Coordinates of C-alpha atoms in Angstrom, one line a residue:
X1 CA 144.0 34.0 119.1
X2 CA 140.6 35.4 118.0
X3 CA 137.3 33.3 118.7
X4 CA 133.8 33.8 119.8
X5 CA 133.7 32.2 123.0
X6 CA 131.8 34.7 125.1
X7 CA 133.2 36.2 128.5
X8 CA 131.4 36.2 132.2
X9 CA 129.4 40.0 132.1
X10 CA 131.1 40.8 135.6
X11 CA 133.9 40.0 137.4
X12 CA 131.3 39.4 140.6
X13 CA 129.3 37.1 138.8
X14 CA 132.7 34.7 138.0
X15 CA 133.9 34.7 141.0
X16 CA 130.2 33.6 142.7
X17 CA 130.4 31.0 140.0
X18 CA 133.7 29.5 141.4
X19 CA 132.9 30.1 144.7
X20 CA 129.8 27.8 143.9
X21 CA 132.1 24.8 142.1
X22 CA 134.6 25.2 144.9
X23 CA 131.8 25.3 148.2
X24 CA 128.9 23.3 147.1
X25 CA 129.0 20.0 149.1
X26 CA 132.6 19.9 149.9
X27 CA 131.8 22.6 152.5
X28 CA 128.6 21.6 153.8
X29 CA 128.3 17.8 153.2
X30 CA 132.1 16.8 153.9
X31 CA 134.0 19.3 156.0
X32 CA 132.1 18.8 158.9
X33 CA 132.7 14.9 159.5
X34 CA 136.0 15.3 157.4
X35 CA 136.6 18.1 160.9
X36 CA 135.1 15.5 163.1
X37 CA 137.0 12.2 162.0
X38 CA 140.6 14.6 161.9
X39 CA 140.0 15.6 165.1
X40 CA 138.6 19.0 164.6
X41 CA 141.3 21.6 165.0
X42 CA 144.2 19.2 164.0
X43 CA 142.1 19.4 160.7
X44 CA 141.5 22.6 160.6
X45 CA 144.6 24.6 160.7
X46 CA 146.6 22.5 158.2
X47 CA 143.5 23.1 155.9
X48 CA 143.8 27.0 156.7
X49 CA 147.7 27.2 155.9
X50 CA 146.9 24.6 152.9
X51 CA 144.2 26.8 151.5
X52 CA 146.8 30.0 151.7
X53 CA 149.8 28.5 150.8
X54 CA 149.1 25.9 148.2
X55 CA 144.9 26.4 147.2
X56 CA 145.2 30.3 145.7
X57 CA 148.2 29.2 143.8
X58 CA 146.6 26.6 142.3
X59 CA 143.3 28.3 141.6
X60 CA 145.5 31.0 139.7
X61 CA 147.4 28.8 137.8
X62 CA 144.3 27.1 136.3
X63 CA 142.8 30.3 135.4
X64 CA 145.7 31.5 134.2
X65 CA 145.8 28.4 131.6
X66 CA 141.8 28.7 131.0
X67 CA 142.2 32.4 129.9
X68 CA 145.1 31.6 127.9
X69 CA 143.9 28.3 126.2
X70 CA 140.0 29.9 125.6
X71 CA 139.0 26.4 126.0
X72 CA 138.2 23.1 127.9
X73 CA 140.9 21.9 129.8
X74 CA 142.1 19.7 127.0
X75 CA 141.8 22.5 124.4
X76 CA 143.6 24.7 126.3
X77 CA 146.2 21.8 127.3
X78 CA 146.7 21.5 123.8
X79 CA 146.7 25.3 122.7
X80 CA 149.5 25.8 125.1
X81 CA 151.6 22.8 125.7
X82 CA 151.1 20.9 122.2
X83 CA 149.4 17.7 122.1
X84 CA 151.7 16.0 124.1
X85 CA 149.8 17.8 127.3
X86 CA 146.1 17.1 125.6
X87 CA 146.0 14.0 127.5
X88 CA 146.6 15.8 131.1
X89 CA 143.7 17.8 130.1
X90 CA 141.4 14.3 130.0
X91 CA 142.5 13.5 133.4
X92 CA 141.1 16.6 134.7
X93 CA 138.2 15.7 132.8
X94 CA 137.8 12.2 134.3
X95 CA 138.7 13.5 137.5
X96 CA 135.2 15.7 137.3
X97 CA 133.4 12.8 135.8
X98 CA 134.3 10.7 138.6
X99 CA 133.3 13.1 141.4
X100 CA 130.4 14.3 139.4
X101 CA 129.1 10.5 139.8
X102 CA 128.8 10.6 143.7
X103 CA 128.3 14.3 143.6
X104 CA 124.8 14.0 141.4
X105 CA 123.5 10.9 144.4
X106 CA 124.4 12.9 147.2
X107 CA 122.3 15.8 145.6
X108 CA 119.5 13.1 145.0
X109 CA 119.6 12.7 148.4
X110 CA 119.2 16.6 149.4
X111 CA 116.1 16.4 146.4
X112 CA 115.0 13.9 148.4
X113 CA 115.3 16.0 152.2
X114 CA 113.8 19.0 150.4
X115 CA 110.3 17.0 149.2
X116 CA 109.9 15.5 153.1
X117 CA 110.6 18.8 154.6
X118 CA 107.8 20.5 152.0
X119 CA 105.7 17.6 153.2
X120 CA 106.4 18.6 156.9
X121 CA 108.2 15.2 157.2
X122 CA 112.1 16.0 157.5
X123 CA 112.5 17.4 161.0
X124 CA 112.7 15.1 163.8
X125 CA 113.8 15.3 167.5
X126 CA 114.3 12.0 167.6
X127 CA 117.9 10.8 166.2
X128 CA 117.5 7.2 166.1
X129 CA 114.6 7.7 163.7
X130 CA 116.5 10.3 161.4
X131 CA 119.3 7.8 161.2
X132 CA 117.0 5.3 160.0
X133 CA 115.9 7.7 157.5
X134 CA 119.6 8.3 156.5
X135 CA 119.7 4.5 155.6
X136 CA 116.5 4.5 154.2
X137 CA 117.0 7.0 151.8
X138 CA 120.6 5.9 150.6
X139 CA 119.9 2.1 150.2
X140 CA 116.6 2.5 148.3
X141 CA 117.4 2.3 144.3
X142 CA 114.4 3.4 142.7
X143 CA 114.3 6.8 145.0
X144 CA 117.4 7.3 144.7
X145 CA 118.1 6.8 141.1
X146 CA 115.1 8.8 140.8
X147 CA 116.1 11.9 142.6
X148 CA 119.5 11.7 141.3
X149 CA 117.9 11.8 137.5
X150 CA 116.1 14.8 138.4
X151 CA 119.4 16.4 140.2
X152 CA 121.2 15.8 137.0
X153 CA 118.4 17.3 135.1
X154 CA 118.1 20.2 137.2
X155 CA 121.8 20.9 136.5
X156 CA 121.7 20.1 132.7
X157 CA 118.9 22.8 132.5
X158 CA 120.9 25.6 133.8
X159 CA 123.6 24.6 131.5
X160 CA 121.7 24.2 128.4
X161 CA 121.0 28.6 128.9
X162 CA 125.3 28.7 128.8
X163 CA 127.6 31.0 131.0
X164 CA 125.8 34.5 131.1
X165 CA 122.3 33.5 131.4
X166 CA 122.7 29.7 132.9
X167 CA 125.8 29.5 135.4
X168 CA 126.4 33.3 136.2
X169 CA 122.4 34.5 136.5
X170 CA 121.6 31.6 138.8
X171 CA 125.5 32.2 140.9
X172 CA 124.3 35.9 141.5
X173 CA 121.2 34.7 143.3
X174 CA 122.0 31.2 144.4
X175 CA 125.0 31.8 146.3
X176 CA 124.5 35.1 148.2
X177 CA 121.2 33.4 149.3
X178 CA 123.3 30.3 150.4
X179 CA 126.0 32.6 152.3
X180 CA 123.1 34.2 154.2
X181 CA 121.7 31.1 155.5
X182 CA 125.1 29.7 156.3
X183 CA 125.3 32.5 158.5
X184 CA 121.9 32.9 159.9
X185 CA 121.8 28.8 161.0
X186 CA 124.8 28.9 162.8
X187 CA 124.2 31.8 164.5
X188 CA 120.2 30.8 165.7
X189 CA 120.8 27.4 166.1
X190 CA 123.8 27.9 168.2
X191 CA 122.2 30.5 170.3
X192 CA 119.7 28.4 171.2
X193 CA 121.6 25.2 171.6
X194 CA 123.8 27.4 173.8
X195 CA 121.2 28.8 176.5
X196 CA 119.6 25.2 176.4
X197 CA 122.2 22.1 175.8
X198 CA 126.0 23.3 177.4
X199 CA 127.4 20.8 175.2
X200 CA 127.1 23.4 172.4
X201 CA 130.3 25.1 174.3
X202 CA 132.5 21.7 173.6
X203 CA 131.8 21.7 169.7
X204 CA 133.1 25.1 169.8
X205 CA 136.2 24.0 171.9
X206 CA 136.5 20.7 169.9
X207 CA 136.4 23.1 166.4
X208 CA 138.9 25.6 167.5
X209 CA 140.8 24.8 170.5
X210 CA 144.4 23.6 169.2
X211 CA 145.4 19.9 169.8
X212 CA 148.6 19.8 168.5
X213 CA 148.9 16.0 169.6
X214 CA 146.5 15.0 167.1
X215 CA 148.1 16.5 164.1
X216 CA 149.1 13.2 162.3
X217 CA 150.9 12.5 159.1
X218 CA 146.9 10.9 158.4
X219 CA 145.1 14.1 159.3
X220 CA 147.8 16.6 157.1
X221 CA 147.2 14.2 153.9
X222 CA 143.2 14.1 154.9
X223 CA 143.9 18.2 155.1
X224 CA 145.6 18.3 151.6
X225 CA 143.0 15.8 149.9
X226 CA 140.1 18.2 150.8
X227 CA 141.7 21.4 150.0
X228 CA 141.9 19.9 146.1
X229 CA 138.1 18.6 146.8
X230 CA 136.8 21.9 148.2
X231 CA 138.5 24.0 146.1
X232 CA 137.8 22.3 142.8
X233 CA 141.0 22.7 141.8
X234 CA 143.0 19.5 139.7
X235 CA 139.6 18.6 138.0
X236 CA 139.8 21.0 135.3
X237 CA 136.6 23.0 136.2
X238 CA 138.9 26.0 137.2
X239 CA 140.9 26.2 133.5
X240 CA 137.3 26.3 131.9
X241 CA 135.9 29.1 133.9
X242 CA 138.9 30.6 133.2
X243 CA 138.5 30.6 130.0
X244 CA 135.6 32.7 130.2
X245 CA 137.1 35.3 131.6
X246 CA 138.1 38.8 129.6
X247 CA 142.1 39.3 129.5
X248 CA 141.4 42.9 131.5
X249 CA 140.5 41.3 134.9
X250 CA 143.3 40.9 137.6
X251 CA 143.3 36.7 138.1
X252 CA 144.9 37.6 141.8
X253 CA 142.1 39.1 143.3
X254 CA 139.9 36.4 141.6
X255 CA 142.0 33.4 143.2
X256 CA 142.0 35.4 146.6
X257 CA 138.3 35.8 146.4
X258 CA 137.4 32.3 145.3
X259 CA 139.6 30.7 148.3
X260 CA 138.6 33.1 150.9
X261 CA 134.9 32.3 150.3
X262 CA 135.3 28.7 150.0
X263 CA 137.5 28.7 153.4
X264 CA 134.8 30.5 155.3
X265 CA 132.1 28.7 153.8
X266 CA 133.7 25.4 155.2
X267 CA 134.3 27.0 158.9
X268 CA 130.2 28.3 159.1
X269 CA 129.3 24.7 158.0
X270 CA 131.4 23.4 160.6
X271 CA 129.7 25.9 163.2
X272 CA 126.2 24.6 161.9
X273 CA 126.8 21.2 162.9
X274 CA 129.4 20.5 164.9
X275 CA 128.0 22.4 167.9
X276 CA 124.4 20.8 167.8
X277 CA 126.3 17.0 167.0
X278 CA 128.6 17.4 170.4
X279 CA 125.0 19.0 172.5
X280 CA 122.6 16.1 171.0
X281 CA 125.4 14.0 172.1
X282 CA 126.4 12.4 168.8
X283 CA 129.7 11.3 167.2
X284 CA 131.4 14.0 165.1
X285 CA 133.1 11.7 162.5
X286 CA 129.9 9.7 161.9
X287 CA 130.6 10.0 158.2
X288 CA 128.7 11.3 155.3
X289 CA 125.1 11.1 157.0
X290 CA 126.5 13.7 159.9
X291 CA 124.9 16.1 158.2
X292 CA 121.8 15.0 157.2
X293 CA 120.7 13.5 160.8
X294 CA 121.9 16.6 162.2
X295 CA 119.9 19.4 160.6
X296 CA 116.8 18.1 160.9
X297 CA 117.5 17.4 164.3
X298 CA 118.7 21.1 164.7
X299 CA 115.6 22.3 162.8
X300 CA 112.9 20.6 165.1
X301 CA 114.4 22.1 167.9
X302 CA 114.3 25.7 166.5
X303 CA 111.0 27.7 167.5

């Protein structure tokens, strides 16, 4: 098969790429209080042996029909299987039209926490009043619709320059900046929380220390649900990065790579919120706003 679909220029530059599908918010927004409502470690070591067992395979298999199909998911559905599979393609493709409605509001919403906090108006000691501003932001239509417009936009514009100069070029910067803070937050804030709240200890215990009697037929399916989610995989995002890639790089060591960094992306999230939610005292499956009454919280505190 000879086309001229063009390839990623580095085999560093595709894997940041699907590192950035597969951590985005999953890892930041949704592990923590997915952690917190699954009783932390109950969550988290299912997720582990999910993401070894069952999340690599599946990223390689996608690939692996992306690189041979040079196409969408449907395309390379089709080039493969014959039209008969075409239509499994446009489920994938559904699947990310779906998520990408939700996705694009809760990125409105961290548009929206990026203007207050360049207005000097995001961090807050005081949690009752970030909580507000959680249900503030989320139940006001023109804002939101607003900021999710110009999310949307945002993303279309880095699309419009294609795979080498859109998606890769902004992957190579974008996400080694976003692994440095990931580690930098957890380590200051949780120094600090340490030496000053002793509750910072018991999110540490209540992320890591077993308890087996909360591993529930509920928390394994919760487990298996957000290693598709946080690994993008079953959406067909995967096959069409795949099919980017040139038929001399090894597709193992890409799946390994893509997993690994999405797995420890999820555990530093959870060490940048769960300690400060258990020291301020707060409950750890909250939901969806865990994360966003919690950071400014943690960055008001910080000298």
């Amino acid at each position: 098969m000879s086309d001229a679909r063009s390839n990623w220029s580095s085999k560093t530059g595709m894997i940041l790429a699907a590192t950035g599908s597969a951590v985005g918010l999953g890892a930041i927004w949704k592990f923590p209080y997915m952690a917190g409502a699954n009783g932390g470690s109950a969550f988290i070591i299912p997720f582990i042996l999910m993401v070894l067992f069952f999340g690599v395979t599946l990223i390689l298999a996608e690939i692996i029909i992306g690189r041979a199909g040079r196409g969408s998911s449907v395309t390379s559905f089709r080039r493969i299987g014959g039209k008969f599979w075409a239509p499994l393609g446009f489920v994938g493709v559904l699947c990310a039209f779906l998520i990408m409605t939700y996705y694009s509001t809760v990125g409105g919403w961290c548009l929206t926490y990026l203007f207050e906090a360049i207005m000097g108006n995001a961090a807050s000691s005081d949690l009752a009043m970030l909580e507000k501003t959680f249900l503030k932001t989320v139940s006001t239509p023109v804002s939101a619709i607003l900021y999710q417009t110009l999310f949307l936009a945002i993303t279309a514009g880095v699309l419009i320059f294609g795979v080498n100069k859109g998606i890769e070029r902004i992957s190579k910067v974008l996400m080694p900046l976003l692994f440095v803070l990931m580690i930098v937050l957890p380590v200051v804030s949780f120094a600090f929380f340490a030496l000053t709240l002793p509750g910072a200890w018991e999110g540490l215990k209540f992320l890591f220390s077993p308890k087996w009697d909360q591993v529930t037929a509920n928390s394994l399916l919760n487990a298996m649900g957000f290693t598709f989610f946080s690994l993008s995989v079953g959406m067909g995002i995967m096959v069409t990065y795949g099919s980017y890639i040139s038929h001399k790089e090894n597709l193992t060591t890409t799946a390994l790579w893509v997993s690994v960094l999405a797995f420890i992306s999820c555990i530093l999230a959870g060490l940048m919120v769960i300690p400060p939610v258990i020291a301020f005292g707060l409950n750890p499956s909250a939901g969806p706003g865990l994360t966003f009454i919690t950071m400014p919280a943690v960055f008001s505190h910080i000298p």
